[in-house]
């Protein structure tokens, strides 16, 4: 429920190579009726997110008991 509320309030952020397809954001926005934005560095977003997670892995693992 919180995720849906956030998307309804803030819109959709596109990442990845497909987000760079010509007019894809406009098309998606028209189809779902929500604002669509292009994320920062969309082609690197997954790698950057994985790197951040990897840096936090020790804290995450100790939190869940490993």
C-alpha positions as a Python dict, from the first residue, in 0.01 Angstrom:
ca = {
    (1, 'X'): (0, 0, 0),
    (2, 'X'): (278, 249, 78),
    (3, 'X'): (454, 182, -250),
    (4, 'X'): (133, 238, -445),
    (5, 'X'): (73, 564, -261),
    (6, 'X'): (428, 680, -337),
    (7, 'X'): (389, 600, -708),
    (8, 'X'): (53, 775, -721),
    (9, 'X'): (200, 1083, -550),
    (10, 'X'): (540, 1099, -718),
    (11, 'X'): (503, 917, -1049),
    (12, 'X'): (725, 655, -1209),
    (13, 'X'): (1103, 680, -1249),
    (14, 'X'): (1241, 489, -1546),
    (15, 'X'): (1587, 332, -1537),
    (16, 'X'): (1782, 98, -1760),
    (17, 'X'): (1851, 109, -2129),
    (18, 'X'): (1487, 76, -2233),
    (19, 'X'): (1412, 404, -2056),
    (20, 'X'): (1606, 578, -2332),
    (21, 'X'): (1375, 457, -2609),
    (22, 'X'): (1235, 752, -2799),
    (23, 'X'): (904, 871, -2647),
    (24, 'X'): (876, 565, -2419),
    (25, 'X'): (821, 780, -2110),
    (26, 'X'): (549, 981, -2283),
    (27, 'X'): (377, 665, -2403),
    (28, 'X'): (387, 503, -2061),
    (29, 'X'): (258, 819, -1896),
    (30, 'X'): (-38, 830, -2135),
    (31, 'X'): (-113, 462, -2080),
    (32, 'X'): (-110, 468, -1697),
    (33, 'X'): (-215, 828, -1640),
    (34, 'X'): (79, 908, -1412),
    (35, 'X'): (385, 1129, -1456),
    (36, 'X'): (694, 943, -1578),
    (37, 'X'): (1050, 1065, -1526),
    (38, 'X'): (1390, 952, -1646),
    (39, 'X'): (1620, 857, -1359),
    (40, 'X'): (1970, 993, -1320),
    (41, 'X'): (2225, 784, -1510),
    (42, 'X'): (1959, 533, -1622),
    (43, 'X'): (2203, 293, -1786),
    (44, 'X'): (2414, 270, -1469),
    (45, 'X'): (2134, 265, -1211),
    (46, 'X'): (2132, -111, -1148),
    (47, 'X'): (2509, -129, -1109),
    (48, 'X'): (2515, 173, -877),
    (49, 'X'): (2232, 32, -665),
    (50, 'X'): (2401, -307, -639),
    (51, 'X'): (2723, -137, -534),
    (52, 'X'): (2545, 54, -259),
    (53, 'X'): (2381, -264, -139),
    (54, 'X'): (2716, -445, -138),
    (55, 'X'): (2866, -168, 78),
    (56, 'X'): (2580, -210, 326),
    (57, 'X'): (2583, -592, 317),
    (58, 'X'): (2768, -641, 650),
    (59, 'X'): (2514, -426, 835),
    (60, 'X'): (2223, -597, 661),
    (61, 'X'): (2356, -945, 737),
    (62, 'X'): (2417, -866, 1104),
    (63, 'X'): (2065, -722, 1127),
    (64, 'X'): (1909, -1047, 1003),
    (65, 'X'): (2134, -1259, 1225),
    (66, 'X'): (2414, -1382, 998),
}
